[in-house]
Amino acid sequence: MISPKRAATVRIAVVGLGKVAREQHLPALAVEDRFTLTATVSPDDAGLPGIPHFRSLDALLDTRPALDAVALCTPPQVRSALAAQAISAGLHVLLEKPPGTTLTEVEALTAQAARAGTTLFAAWHSRFASGVAPAREWLLGRTVLGASIDWREDVRTWHPGQRWIWEPGGLGVFDPGINALSIATAILPSPLRVDAATLAVPLNRAAPIAARLRLRTAAGAPVSMNLDWRQTGHQTWDIRVETDEGPLLLAHGGASLSLPGDTVAPLPDREYPALYERFHELVRTGASDVDLVPLRLVADAFLIGCRETTPAFDD
Ligand code: NAP
C-alpha cells in the first residue's frame, strides 16, 4: 500500500479533458496556489502546453508520477473504476458529480478510501454556488410550507454531442437535475423523499429527456420538481421555497438569492474555486466527504417512476 501524502501543495492530475474540465477545473486550478496541475489524462485530447499528458490513467500511473491527487472529470460510467485505481495508488480523489452510476459502487469507493487513508470527495459543485449557503442559513429556524424546483434547459446548447449522457448511467435530464437536488437537500432543513415520478424517455434513447417528481420533506411539506431538456429560449434553474415568512427564490442554479422584501444581487461565481478550497481542506485534515443523498433520490425516482415514451430526439 502506498501511503497518501498530505502536503500543503497538492500535486493533482485532471482526468477527462472535456467540457467541465476545460471550462471549470483548469481555470480554477490555474489561480489556486494550493494545487499544482502536474498532469492531464484524456484518450483523445492533445493536452495542455507544458503539462505532461497521458492517454489513460494506467499510462500516467505507469510512470510512477510525483502526484497526490486526481480530479475525475470523465463521464460517470467510467469514473468508479478510475477512482478505485487511483485510491489503490494512494491518491486522493475528487469525483465530479454524479459521484457514480450506482449507490453501491460509490459506497465501495468510500470504504476503499477509508481503508487506504486517502481522501474521497464527492464534489456537488452546485452546493458551492454563492446563494446556497445564505439560503440554507435563512431557512434554518423558519417553517417550510412547500417548494418547487424548476430546471429547464436546452440539451442541444449545454450538452452538444455528449452521447454518454443518453446512455445507461448517464442520467439523461437528471444530469443537470441532480444539481438541483444537491442544492435542495443542502438548503431544506428536513430530508426529502420521492413519492412519485414520471420519466419521459425518447424512443431512441435510454435516458429521460424530461421528468416530473413529487417529493415531500420529512416534516410533510410538498416539493414538486420539473426537469425538461427541451426548453428553448429562456433557461430556468430555479428553486422556490414557501415559508411561514414568505418565499425564498434561489435562481440561476443557486447563483442568486431573493428573500422576502430583499433581493441579494448575484455574487461573483466562485463554485469551482470554493470546491477546490473544500478539497484542499479535506486532504489537509485527512477527511472524506461523500454525500450520497442526491444520487439516492435520483435512484428512487428511477425505481418508482412511470415511464412515458416520447418521440425520437436527435441533437
Ligand atoms: P464531456 O465533455 O463529454 O467530457 C468528458 C471527457 O472525459 C471526454 O472529453 C473524454 O475525453 C474523457 N474520458 C472519457 N473516458 C475517459 C477515460 N477512461 N479516461 C480519461 N478520460 C476519459 O463531459 P463533461 O460535460 O465534461 O462532463 C463530465 C462530468 O462532469 C459529468 O459527470 C458531468 O455531469 C459533470 N459536469 C459537467 C458540467 C458541464 O458543464 N458540462 C458541469 C458540472 C459537472 P476525450 O475527449 O479525450 O475522449
mmCIF file of C-alpha atoms and ligand atoms in Angstrom:
data_model
loop_
_atom_site.group_PDB
_atom_site.id
_atom_site.type_symbol
_atom_site.label_atom_id
_atom_site.label_comp_id
_atom_site.label_asym_id
_atom_site.label_seq_id
_atom_site.Cartn_x
_atom_site.Cartn_y
_atom_site.Cartn_z
ATOM 1 C CA MET A 1 0.000 0.000 0.000
ATOM 2 C CA ILE A 2 1.318 3.456 -0.922
ATOM 3 C CA SER A 3 0.856 5.969 1.898
ATOM 4 C CA PRO A 4 -1.140 9.024 0.870
ATOM 5 C CA LYS A 5 0.617 12.399 1.099
ATOM 6 C CA ARG A 6 -0.868 15.385 2.888
ATOM 7 C CA ALA A 7 1.466 18.129 1.674
ATOM 8 C CA ALA A 8 0.474 21.816 1.780
ATOM 9 C CA THR A 9 0.595 21.972 -2.013
ATOM 10 C CA VAL A 10 -1.372 19.176 -3.623
ATOM 11 C CA ARG A 11 0.006 17.862 -6.901
ATOM 12 C CA ILE A 12 -3.029 16.988 -8.975
ATOM 13 C CA ALA A 13 -3.849 15.382 -12.321
ATOM 14 C CA VAL A 14 -7.080 16.205 -14.141
ATOM 15 C CA VAL A 15 -8.569 13.094 -15.749
ATOM 16 C CA GLY A 16 -11.056 13.597 -18.602
ATOM 17 C CA LEU A 17 -10.372 16.822 -20.503
ATOM 18 C CA GLY A 18 -13.912 17.530 -21.637
ATOM 19 C CA LYS A 19 -16.321 20.427 -21.174
ATOM 20 C CA VAL A 20 -16.302 20.718 -17.380
ATOM 21 C CA ALA A 21 -12.558 20.155 -17.055
ATOM 22 C CA ARG A 22 -11.755 22.887 -19.574
ATOM 23 C CA GLU A 23 -14.463 25.363 -18.527
ATOM 24 C CA GLN A 24 -14.200 24.944 -14.746
ATOM 25 C CA HIS A 25 -11.454 22.721 -13.305
ATOM 26 C CA LEU A 26 -8.473 24.016 -15.284
ATOM 27 C CA PRO A 27 -9.350 27.729 -14.751
ATOM 28 C CA ALA A 28 -9.937 27.112 -11.017
ATOM 29 C CA LEU A 29 -6.620 25.261 -10.678
ATOM 30 C CA ALA A 30 -4.780 27.957 -12.659
ATOM 31 C CA VAL A 31 -5.449 30.517 -9.897
ATOM 32 C CA GLU A 32 -5.283 28.128 -6.922
ATOM 33 C CA ASP A 33 -1.801 28.103 -5.423
ATOM 34 C CA ARG A 34 -2.567 25.218 -3.038
ATOM 35 C CA PHE A 35 -2.706 22.866 -6.061
ATOM 36 C CA THR A 36 -0.156 22.237 -8.789
ATOM 37 C CA LEU A 37 -1.507 20.811 -12.035
ATOM 38 C CA THR A 38 1.005 18.012 -12.605
ATOM 39 C CA ALA A 39 -0.552 16.015 -15.456
ATOM 40 C CA THR A 40 -3.640 15.557 -17.570
ATOM 41 C CA VAL A 41 -5.264 12.368 -18.839
ATOM 42 C CA SER A 42 -7.697 12.050 -21.740
ATOM 43 C CA PRO A 43 -7.857 9.468 -24.514
ATOM 44 C CA ASP A 44 -8.406 11.782 -27.490
ATOM 45 C CA ASP A 45 -7.139 15.144 -26.339
ATOM 46 C CA ALA A 46 -3.754 16.707 -27.049
ATOM 47 C CA GLY A 47 -3.439 18.113 -23.502
ATOM 48 C CA LEU A 48 -2.056 21.485 -22.445
ATOM 49 C CA PRO A 49 1.237 23.112 -23.412
ATOM 50 C CA GLY A 50 3.940 22.287 -20.869
ATOM 51 C CA ILE A 51 1.859 19.803 -18.832
ATOM 52 C CA PRO A 52 2.607 16.066 -19.235
ATOM 53 C CA HIS A 53 -0.366 14.400 -20.934
ATOM 54 C CA PHE A 54 -1.381 10.719 -20.978
ATOM 55 C CA ARG A 55 -3.979 8.774 -22.923
ATOM 56 C CA SER A 56 -5.080 6.743 -19.882
ATOM 57 C CA LEU A 57 -4.768 6.713 -16.113
ATOM 58 C CA ASP A 58 -2.828 3.433 -16.476
ATOM 59 C CA ALA A 59 -0.248 5.198 -18.650
ATOM 60 C CA LEU A 60 0.092 8.018 -16.101
ATOM 61 C CA LEU A 61 0.445 5.654 -13.115
ATOM 62 C CA ASP A 62 2.996 3.511 -15.022
ATOM 63 C CA THR A 63 5.383 6.479 -14.877
ATOM 64 C CA ARG A 64 5.205 6.414 -11.025
ATOM 65 C CA PRO A 65 4.424 10.131 -11.017
ATOM 66 C CA ALA A 66 5.081 12.505 -8.116
ATOM 67 C CA LEU A 67 1.368 13.037 -7.586
ATOM 68 C CA ASP A 68 -1.013 13.416 -4.619
ATOM 69 C CA ALA A 69 -4.495 13.612 -6.136
ATOM 70 C CA VAL A 70 -6.712 13.256 -9.181
ATOM 71 C CA ALA A 71 -9.848 15.118 -10.239
ATOM 72 C CA LEU A 72 -12.031 12.694 -12.194
ATOM 73 C CA CYS A 73 -13.962 14.704 -14.799
ATOM 74 C CA THR A 74 -14.908 11.804 -17.058
ATOM 75 C CA PRO A 75 -18.435 10.638 -17.809
ATOM 76 C CA PRO A 76 -19.855 8.821 -14.769
ATOM 77 C CA GLN A 77 -19.866 5.398 -16.447
ATOM 78 C CA VAL A 78 -16.058 5.040 -16.249
ATOM 79 C CA ARG A 79 -15.468 7.006 -13.067
ATOM 80 C CA SER A 80 -15.599 4.373 -10.318
ATOM 81 C CA ALA A 81 -13.034 2.081 -11.975
ATOM 82 C CA LEU A 82 -10.675 5.050 -12.335
ATOM 83 C CA ALA A 83 -11.314 6.098 -8.734
ATOM 84 C CA ALA A 84 -10.585 2.581 -7.434
ATOM 85 C CA GLN A 85 -7.337 2.547 -9.409
ATOM 86 C CA ALA A 86 -6.327 5.979 -8.083
ATOM 87 C CA ILE A 87 -7.111 5.082 -4.467
ATOM 88 C CA SER A 88 -5.060 1.865 -4.855
ATOM 89 C CA ALA A 89 -2.174 4.078 -5.963
ATOM 90 C CA GLY A 90 -2.517 6.096 -2.727
ATOM 91 C CA LEU A 91 -4.094 9.142 -4.374
ATOM 92 C CA HIS A 92 -6.772 11.461 -3.039
ATOM 93 C CA VAL A 93 -9.770 11.584 -5.367
ATOM 94 C CA LEU A 94 -12.211 14.313 -6.347
ATOM 95 C CA LEU A 95 -15.259 12.832 -8.076
ATOM 96 C CA GLU A 96 -17.190 15.162 -10.388
ATOM 97 C CA LYS A 97 -20.940 14.835 -9.964
ATOM 98 C CA PRO A 98 -22.707 12.446 -10.013
ATOM 99 C CA PRO A 99 -20.196 10.503 -7.889
ATOM 100 C CA GLY A 100 -21.006 7.263 -9.727
ATOM 101 C CA THR A 101 -23.617 5.333 -11.635
ATOM 102 C CA THR A 102 -24.826 3.266 -8.673
ATOM 103 C CA LEU A 103 -25.015 3.791 -4.933
ATOM 104 C CA THR A 104 -23.167 0.532 -4.316
ATOM 105 C CA GLU A 105 -20.128 1.462 -6.372
ATOM 106 C CA VAL A 106 -19.738 4.770 -4.518
ATOM 107 C CA GLU A 107 -20.173 3.042 -1.152
ATOM 108 C CA ALA A 108 -17.426 0.606 -2.162
ATOM 109 C CA LEU A 109 -15.136 3.511 -3.066
ATOM 110 C CA THR A 110 -15.878 5.194 0.258
ATOM 111 C CA ALA A 111 -14.887 2.040 2.122
ATOM 112 C CA GLN A 112 -11.788 1.593 -0.044
ATOM 113 C CA ALA A 113 -10.659 5.184 0.593
ATOM 114 C CA ALA A 114 -11.207 4.779 4.338
ATOM 115 C CA ARG A 115 -9.049 1.600 4.337
ATOM 116 C CA ALA A 116 -6.350 3.297 2.255
ATOM 117 C CA GLY A 117 -6.374 6.514 4.309
ATOM 118 C CA THR A 118 -6.970 8.660 1.229
ATOM 119 C CA THR A 119 -9.476 11.495 0.816
ATOM 120 C CA LEU A 120 -12.560 10.859 -1.301
ATOM 121 C CA PHE A 121 -14.610 13.932 -2.206
ATOM 122 C CA ALA A 122 -17.965 13.663 -3.975
ATOM 123 C CA ALA A 123 -17.955 17.195 -5.333
ATOM 124 C CA TRP A 124 -21.501 18.552 -5.636
ATOM 125 C CA HIS A 125 -20.411 21.779 -7.353
ATOM 126 C CA SER A 126 -23.840 23.467 -7.243
ATOM 127 C CA ARG A 127 -23.700 23.455 -3.443
ATOM 128 C CA PHE A 128 -20.845 25.964 -3.760
ATOM 129 C CA ALA A 129 -22.954 28.446 -5.759
ATOM 130 C CA SER A 130 -22.956 31.780 -3.966
ATOM 131 C CA GLY A 131 -26.638 31.818 -2.916
ATOM 132 C CA VAL A 132 -26.723 28.333 -1.411
ATOM 133 C CA ALA A 133 -25.078 28.897 1.992
ATOM 134 C CA PRO A 134 -27.121 32.061 2.745
ATOM 135 C CA ALA A 135 -30.306 30.263 1.620
ATOM 136 C CA ARG A 136 -29.579 27.372 3.994
ATOM 137 C CA GLU A 137 -28.905 29.790 6.820
ATOM 138 C CA TRP A 138 -32.114 31.786 6.183
ATOM 139 C CA LEU A 139 -34.271 28.646 6.066
ATOM 140 C CA LEU A 140 -32.957 27.370 9.402
ATOM 141 C CA GLY A 141 -35.474 28.285 12.015
ATOM 142 C CA ARG A 142 -38.296 29.012 9.508
ATOM 143 C CA THR A 143 -41.178 26.705 8.675
ATOM 144 C CA VAL A 144 -41.063 25.335 5.128
ATOM 145 C CA LEU A 145 -44.582 25.064 3.707
ATOM 146 C CA GLY A 146 -43.582 23.725 0.277
ATOM 147 C CA ALA A 147 -41.096 24.093 -2.554
ATOM 148 C CA SER A 148 -40.856 23.861 -6.317
ATOM 149 C CA ILE A 149 -37.801 23.029 -8.383
ATOM 150 C CA ASP A 150 -37.884 24.173 -11.998
ATOM 151 C CA TRP A 151 -34.845 23.083 -14.033
ATOM 152 C CA ARG A 152 -35.451 23.534 -17.750
ATOM 153 C CA GLU A 153 -32.630 23.904 -20.254
ATOM 154 C CA ASP A 154 -31.822 23.211 -23.884
ATOM 155 C CA VAL A 155 -29.820 19.995 -24.080
ATOM 156 C CA ARG A 156 -28.556 20.954 -27.540
ATOM 157 C CA THR A 157 -26.925 24.058 -26.053
ATOM 158 C CA TRP A 158 -25.499 22.585 -22.869
ATOM 159 C CA HIS A 159 -24.606 19.007 -23.842
ATOM 160 C CA PRO A 160 -23.778 19.067 -27.544
ATOM 161 C CA GLY A 161 -22.728 15.675 -28.864
ATOM 162 C CA GLN A 162 -22.417 14.068 -25.399
ATOM 163 C CA ARG A 163 -23.548 10.543 -26.234
ATOM 164 C CA TRP A 164 -22.757 9.164 -22.750
ATOM 165 C CA ILE A 165 -25.419 11.382 -21.192
ATOM 166 C CA TRP A 166 -28.186 9.498 -23.026
ATOM 167 C CA GLU A 167 -26.786 6.058 -22.233
ATOM 168 C CA PRO A 168 -27.497 3.892 -19.160
ATOM 169 C CA GLY A 169 -25.755 5.501 -16.198
ATOM 170 C CA GLY A 170 -25.697 8.881 -17.955
ATOM 171 C CA LEU A 171 -28.874 10.000 -16.124
ATOM 172 C CA GLY A 172 -30.331 11.999 -19.038
ATOM 173 C CA VAL A 173 -32.111 15.109 -17.740
ATOM 174 C CA PHE A 174 -31.141 14.102 -14.195
ATOM 175 C CA ASP A 175 -27.532 15.001 -15.069
ATOM 176 C CA PRO A 176 -28.452 18.686 -14.527
ATOM 177 C CA GLY A 177 -31.417 17.732 -12.329
ATOM 178 C CA ILE A 178 -29.154 16.143 -9.725
ATOM 179 C CA ASN A 179 -27.547 19.569 -9.273
ATOM 180 C CA ALA A 180 -30.950 20.907 -8.216
ATOM 181 C CA LEU A 181 -31.340 18.013 -5.790
ATOM 182 C CA SER A 182 -27.851 18.637 -4.403
ATOM 183 C CA ILE A 183 -28.940 22.224 -3.625
ATOM 184 C CA ALA A 184 -32.417 21.330 -2.316
ATOM 185 C CA THR A 185 -31.014 18.687 0.036
ATOM 186 C CA ALA A 186 -28.439 21.189 1.279
ATOM 187 C CA ILE A 187 -30.850 24.063 1.996
ATOM 188 C CA LEU A 188 -34.051 22.387 3.184
ATOM 189 C CA PRO A 189 -33.940 21.811 6.926
ATOM 190 C CA SER A 190 -35.755 18.455 6.664
ATOM 191 C CA PRO A 191 -34.779 15.426 4.498
ATOM 192 C CA LEU A 192 -36.531 14.746 1.181
ATOM 193 C CA ARG A 193 -38.174 11.619 -0.160
ATOM 194 C CA VAL A 194 -39.616 10.809 -3.587
ATOM 195 C CA ASP A 195 -43.318 9.915 -3.593
ATOM 196 C CA ALA A 196 -43.918 9.713 -7.352
ATOM 197 C CA ALA A 197 -42.133 10.320 -10.640
ATOM 198 C CA THR A 198 -42.853 10.344 -14.357
ATOM 199 C CA LEU A 199 -39.895 9.939 -16.699
ATOM 200 C CA ALA A 200 -40.239 10.896 -20.382
ATOM 201 C CA VAL A 201 -37.808 8.801 -22.433
ATOM 202 C CA PRO A 202 -37.355 9.398 -26.189
ATOM 203 C CA LEU A 203 -37.959 6.378 -28.395
ATOM 204 C CA ASN A 204 -34.309 6.297 -29.499
ATOM 205 C CA ARG A 205 -32.686 6.960 -26.094
ATOM 206 C CA ALA A 206 -32.025 5.071 -22.852
ATOM 207 C CA ALA A 207 -32.314 8.039 -20.514
ATOM 208 C CA PRO A 208 -35.085 10.580 -19.834
ATOM 209 C CA ILE A 209 -35.350 13.910 -21.623
ATOM 210 C CA ALA A 210 -37.831 15.221 -19.060
ATOM 211 C CA ALA A 211 -39.160 14.248 -15.648
ATOM 212 C CA ARG A 212 -41.716 15.335 -13.100
ATOM 213 C CA LEU A 213 -41.271 14.367 -9.470
ATOM 214 C CA ARG A 214 -43.466 14.666 -6.438
ATOM 215 C CA LEU A 215 -41.349 14.776 -3.283
ATOM 216 C CA ARG A 216 -42.011 15.543 0.351
ATOM 217 C CA THR A 217 -39.907 16.696 3.263
ATOM 218 C CA ALA A 218 -39.826 14.557 6.399
ATOM 219 C CA ALA A 219 -41.804 17.373 8.006
ATOM 220 C CA GLY A 220 -44.553 16.827 5.395
ATOM 221 C CA ALA A 221 -44.028 19.834 3.070
ATOM 222 C CA PRO A 222 -44.744 19.015 -0.609
ATOM 223 C CA VAL A 223 -41.941 19.605 -3.131
ATOM 224 C CA SER A 224 -42.513 19.473 -6.889
ATOM 225 C CA MET A 225 -39.736 19.069 -9.427
ATOM 226 C CA ASN A 226 -39.967 19.780 -13.148
ATOM 227 C CA LEU A 227 -36.980 18.855 -15.327
ATOM 228 C CA ASP A 228 -37.011 19.407 -19.071
ATOM 229 C CA TRP A 229 -34.256 19.348 -21.643
ATOM 230 C CA ARG A 230 -36.486 20.565 -24.493
ATOM 231 C CA GLN A 231 -36.522 24.158 -23.245
ATOM 232 C CA THR A 232 -35.526 26.710 -25.843
ATOM 233 C CA GLY A 233 -35.281 30.463 -25.247
ATOM 234 C CA HIS A 234 -35.222 31.442 -21.572
ATOM 235 C CA GLN A 235 -33.408 28.843 -19.452
ATOM 236 C CA THR A 236 -34.552 28.174 -15.906
ATOM 237 C CA TRP A 237 -32.629 26.770 -12.954
ATOM 238 C CA ASP A 238 -34.791 27.935 -10.038
ATOM 239 C CA ILE A 239 -35.768 26.668 -6.601
ATOM 240 C CA ARG A 240 -38.609 28.453 -4.810
ATOM 241 C CA VAL A 241 -39.301 27.681 -1.171
ATOM 242 C CA GLU A 242 -42.521 28.843 0.501
ATOM 243 C CA THR A 243 -42.110 29.563 4.201
ATOM 244 C CA ASP A 244 -44.175 30.986 7.051
ATOM 245 C CA GLU A 245 -42.280 34.244 6.475
ATOM 246 C CA GLY A 246 -42.696 34.432 2.697
ATOM 247 C CA PRO A 247 -40.954 32.908 -0.324
ATOM 248 C CA LEU A 248 -37.249 32.331 -0.922
ATOM 249 C CA LEU A 249 -36.113 32.170 -4.550
ATOM 250 C CA LEU A 250 -32.770 30.699 -5.450
ATOM 251 C CA ALA A 251 -32.281 31.363 -9.171
ATOM 252 C CA HIS A 252 -29.624 30.803 -11.849
ATOM 253 C CA GLY A 253 -28.580 27.434 -10.427
ATOM 254 C CA GLY A 254 -28.016 28.874 -6.951
ATOM 255 C CA ALA A 255 -26.076 31.955 -8.073
ATOM 256 C CA SER A 256 -28.694 34.491 -6.943
ATOM 257 C CA LEU A 257 -30.949 34.589 -3.928
ATOM 258 C CA SER A 258 -34.109 36.616 -3.308
ATOM 259 C CA LEU A 259 -35.590 36.806 0.166
ATOM 260 C CA PRO A 260 -38.923 38.407 1.147
ATOM 261 C CA GLY A 261 -38.545 42.176 0.934
ATOM 262 C CA ASP A 262 -34.941 41.916 -0.116
ATOM 263 C CA THR A 263 -33.010 40.902 -3.213
ATOM 264 C CA VAL A 264 -29.433 39.824 -2.916
ATOM 265 C CA ALA A 265 -27.566 40.603 -6.126
ATOM 266 C CA PRO A 266 -25.689 37.693 -7.687
ATOM 267 C CA LEU A 267 -22.246 37.373 -6.153
ATOM 268 C CA PRO A 268 -19.221 36.506 -8.286
ATOM 269 C CA ASP A 269 -19.268 32.857 -9.375
ATOM 270 C CA ARG A 270 -16.887 31.009 -7.054
ATOM 271 C CA GLU A 271 -18.306 27.483 -7.424
ATOM 272 C CA TYR A 272 -15.153 25.702 -8.544
ATOM 273 C CA PRO A 273 -12.616 27.784 -6.592
ATOM 274 C CA ALA A 274 -14.711 27.096 -3.464
ATOM 275 C CA LEU A 275 -14.950 23.420 -4.396
ATOM 276 C CA TYR A 276 -11.144 23.167 -4.618
ATOM 277 C CA GLU A 277 -10.795 25.014 -1.288
ATOM 278 C CA ARG A 278 -13.000 22.315 0.234
ATOM 279 C CA PHE A 279 -10.988 19.528 -1.420
ATOM 280 C CA HIS A 280 -7.771 21.010 -0.067
ATOM 281 C CA GLU A 281 -9.227 21.228 3.438
ATOM 282 C CA LEU A 282 -10.316 17.572 3.241
ATOM 283 C CA VAL A 283 -6.858 16.471 2.076
ATOM 284 C CA ARG A 284 -5.135 18.554 4.735
ATOM 285 C CA THR A 285 -7.301 17.207 7.550
ATOM 286 C CA GLY A 286 -7.365 13.609 6.322
ATOM 287 C CA ALA A 287 -11.149 13.589 5.888
ATOM 288 C CA SER A 288 -13.555 12.445 3.168
ATOM 289 C CA ASP A 289 -16.898 13.937 2.125
ATOM 290 C CA VAL A 290 -19.218 11.629 0.219
ATOM 291 C CA ASP A 291 -22.878 12.578 0.451
ATOM 292 C CA LEU A 292 -24.994 10.086 -1.458
ATOM 293 C CA VAL A 293 -28.381 11.702 -0.818
ATOM 294 C CA PRO A 294 -28.849 13.426 -4.234
ATOM 295 C CA LEU A 295 -27.890 10.217 -6.072
ATOM 296 C CA ARG A 296 -30.210 8.193 -3.802
ATOM 297 C CA LEU A 297 -33.169 10.442 -4.686
ATOM 298 C CA VAL A 298 -32.445 10.028 -8.403
ATOM 299 C CA ALA A 299 -32.189 6.255 -7.917
ATOM 300 C CA ASP A 300 -35.556 6.322 -6.116
ATOM 301 C CA ALA A 301 -37.118 8.290 -8.991
ATOM 302 C CA PHE A 302 -35.835 5.667 -11.436
ATOM 303 C CA LEU A 303 -37.137 2.874 -9.148
ATOM 304 C CA ILE A 304 -40.696 4.139 -8.752
ATOM 305 C CA GLY A 305 -41.045 6.348 -11.836
ATOM 306 C CA CYS A 306 -43.637 5.683 -14.549
ATOM 307 C CA ARG A 307 -42.027 5.755 -17.979
ATOM 308 C CA GLU A 308 -43.592 7.541 -20.932
ATOM 309 C CA THR A 309 -42.140 7.100 -24.400
ATOM 310 C CA THR A 310 -41.755 10.356 -26.304
ATOM 311 C CA PRO A 311 -40.811 10.945 -29.966
ATOM 312 C CA ALA A 312 -37.226 10.207 -31.030
ATOM 313 C CA PHE A 313 -34.848 13.050 -30.192
ATOM 314 C CA ASP A 314 -31.603 13.821 -32.018
ATOM 315 C CA ASP A 315 -29.142 16.503 -31.020
HETATM 316 P P1 NAP B 1 -17.502 15.618 -21.728
HETATM 317 O O1 NAP B 1 -17.428 16.973 -22.326
HETATM 318 O O2 NAP B 1 -18.074 14.519 -22.520
HETATM 319 O O3 NAP B 1 -16.054 15.263 -21.228
HETATM 320 C C1 NAP B 1 -15.726 14.024 -20.650
HETATM 321 C C2 NAP B 1 -14.312 13.706 -21.061
HETATM 322 O O4 NAP B 1 -13.921 12.514 -20.402
HETATM 323 C C3 NAP B 1 -14.159 13.458 -22.551
HETATM 324 O O5 NAP B 1 -13.576 14.593 -23.136
HETATM 325 C C4 NAP B 1 -13.269 12.218 -22.653
HETATM 326 O O6 NAP B 1 -12.030 12.507 -23.211
HETATM 327 C C5 NAP B 1 -12.943 11.905 -21.197
HETATM 328 N N1 NAP B 1 -12.893 10.458 -20.933
HETATM 329 C C6 NAP B 1 -13.789 9.519 -21.284
HETATM 330 N N2 NAP B 1 -13.381 8.315 -20.833
HETATM 331 C C7 NAP B 1 -12.192 8.515 -20.199
HETATM 332 C C8 NAP B 1 -11.281 7.670 -19.533
HETATM 333 N N3 NAP B 1 -11.494 6.354 -19.401
HETATM 334 N N4 NAP B 1 -10.146 8.218 -19.019
HETATM 335 C C9 NAP B 1 -9.912 9.536 -19.121
HETATM 336 N N5 NAP B 1 -10.747 10.396 -19.745
HETATM 337 C C10 NAP B 1 -11.891 9.889 -20.268
HETATM 338 O O7 NAP B 1 -18.366 15.679 -20.365
HETATM 339 P P2 NAP B 1 -18.458 16.888 -19.329
HETATM 340 O O8 NAP B 1 -19.589 17.759 -19.687
HETATM 341 O O9 NAP B 1 -17.149 17.483 -19.121
HETATM 342 O O10 NAP B 1 -18.956 16.088 -18.049
HETATM 343 C C11 NAP B 1 -18.112 15.232 -17.341
HETATM 344 C C12 NAP B 1 -18.691 15.056 -15.952
HETATM 345 O O11 NAP B 1 -18.733 16.327 -15.310
HETATM 346 C C13 NAP B 1 -20.129 14.538 -15.946
HETATM 347 O O12 NAP B 1 -20.334 13.653 -14.885
HETATM 348 C C14 NAP B 1 -20.977 15.792 -15.760
HETATM 349 O O13 NAP B 1 -22.184 15.530 -15.082
HETATM 350 C C15 NAP B 1 -20.051 16.625 -14.897
HETATM 351 N N6 NAP B 1 -20.274 18.079 -15.023
HETATM 352 C C16 NAP B 1 -20.410 18.665 -16.242
HETATM 353 C C17 NAP B 1 -20.639 20.031 -16.326
HETATM 354 C C18 NAP B 1 -20.748 20.758 -17.640
HETATM 355 O O14 NAP B 1 -20.987 21.974 -17.646
HETATM 356 N N7 NAP B 1 -20.589 20.115 -18.779
HETATM 357 C C19 NAP B 1 -20.700 20.803 -15.173
HETATM 358 C C20 NAP B 1 -20.517 20.177 -13.963
HETATM 359 C C21 NAP B 1 -20.303 18.821 -13.897
HETATM 360 P P3 NAP B 1 -11.627 12.506 -24.775
HETATM 361 O O15 NAP B 1 -12.399 13.662 -25.347
HETATM 362 O O16 NAP B 1 -10.155 12.733 -24.736
HETATM 363 O O17 NAP B 1 -12.060 11.184 -25.323
#
